[in-house]
Amino acid sequence: MPYVNIKITREGATAEQKKALIAGVTQLLVDTLGKNPASTFVIIDEVDTDNWGLGGRPVTELRKESQ
Amino acid sequence: MPYVNIKITREGATAEQKKALIAGVTQLLVDTLGKNPASTFVIIDEVDTDNWGLGGRPVTELRKESQ
Amino acid sequence: MPYVNIKITREGATAEQKKALIAGVTQLLVDTLGKNPASTFVIIDEVDTDNWGLGGRPVTELRKESQ
Amino acid sequence: MPYVNIKITREGATAEQKKALIAGVTQLLVDTLGKNPASTFVIIDEVDTDNWGLGGRPVTELRKESQ
Amino acid sequence: MPYVNIKITREGATAEQKKALIAGVTQLLVDTLGKNPASTFVIIDEVDTDNWGLGGRPVTELRKESQ
Amino acid sequence: MPYVNIKITREGATAEQKKALIAGVTQLLVDTLGKNPASTFVIIDEVDTDNWGLGGRPVTELRKESQ
């Protein structure tokens, strides 16, 4: 009965991509640890780039500089 | 000073229901563990059904099938 | 399919108390939101008092002063 | 490589304030623990006042009373 | 720069299994979302079976019954 | 009433260092957002290096290579 929380920046992940992520991580827990997929939770949080910091700076700024 | 985080799918919980949930879980911590309600935090996260997986599939799909 | 995370200080909660907490919060989600208990997760984290701060100070210190 | 999650009520924190918070907490981890800022994550969650409880009541109500 | 938190019950996962889980979920984020593995965090929490509830009961009890 | 969760690898942080971290982050929330320190929670999680992955590999391995 694993619980998985995945946080990514909110930058346009599609429902199809999130579906593939949910399926993939659930299968990975079956393959590596023998967990039961029926009681595996996966929760994806999409976080605004103003609210995510890396290296002491908001991702909003990092994205502008890398363009 | 407990901290409680409750994650539910975003499917129309009302402010009244969330108020009852906050009151109930705070009281439960008083009754079972003798905790001080004044310093008890309860945070409710409502998660889009595309972003919640169970059994390797998004809840959005599970809800369609169960209709 | 709710997910509940409860963080408390590690100060001697017994298995019986944690069992009552798990049962109580699961029932509360049935009563207030109509959730399915069979797919409700409750995870309790017990945190050392050195690692929990309130009012800018570790609980270890707060406990000593309140004795 | 620390990970920091800060939850605050959604009550108008500006991008500038969140930027200062990200910079400050990253520097604090350098100063107190010698951590590498380049691999420090900071994630800020802004939570609706209906979804945050203190003392068994939603912050929405507490704010109304304190006005 | 995704962040992944995986919670499992503490029931003997080996360092090799956890290594495979870390490698697998990091690769999955590359494959499904094009994320940069160099800034992907994976944190595994192993939770005592007394502290994990499913269906309103501690996993400790569920395990005894399923033996 | 902010809530802050700081996750670091378990590599010998002292009680004094954690105390400084708790004091510092609480003060930072006063300075940047005007938050009330009396209702600010800080929780520090120390995570085994086998259980923390960066770049798809456990920190245990990364530490060995960097020696």
XYZ file of N, CA and C in Angstrom, chain F residues 59-67:
27
model
N 22.165 8.868 -2.035
C 23.209 9.749 -1.507
C 24.348 8.935 -0.889
N 24.039 7.775 -0.342
C 25.093 6.896 0.201
C 26.201 6.674 -0.835
N 25.825 6.420 -2.058
C 26.827 6.203 -3.125
C 27.525 7.501 -3.514
N 26.746 8.565 -3.611
C 27.337 9.857 -3.992
C 28.395 10.278 -2.970
N 28.111 10.044 -1.690
C 29.058 10.426 -0.643
C 30.353 9.608 -0.764
N 30.244 8.333 -1.054
C 31.445 7.480 -1.177
C 32.342 7.987 -2.302
N 31.729 8.344 -3.410
C 32.515 8.780 -4.566
C 33.187 10.132 -4.355
N 32.550 10.951 -3.520
C 33.092 12.308 -3.365
C 34.163 12.362 -2.273
N 34.454 11.212 -1.671
C 35.471 11.226 -0.601
C 36.871 11.268 -1.194
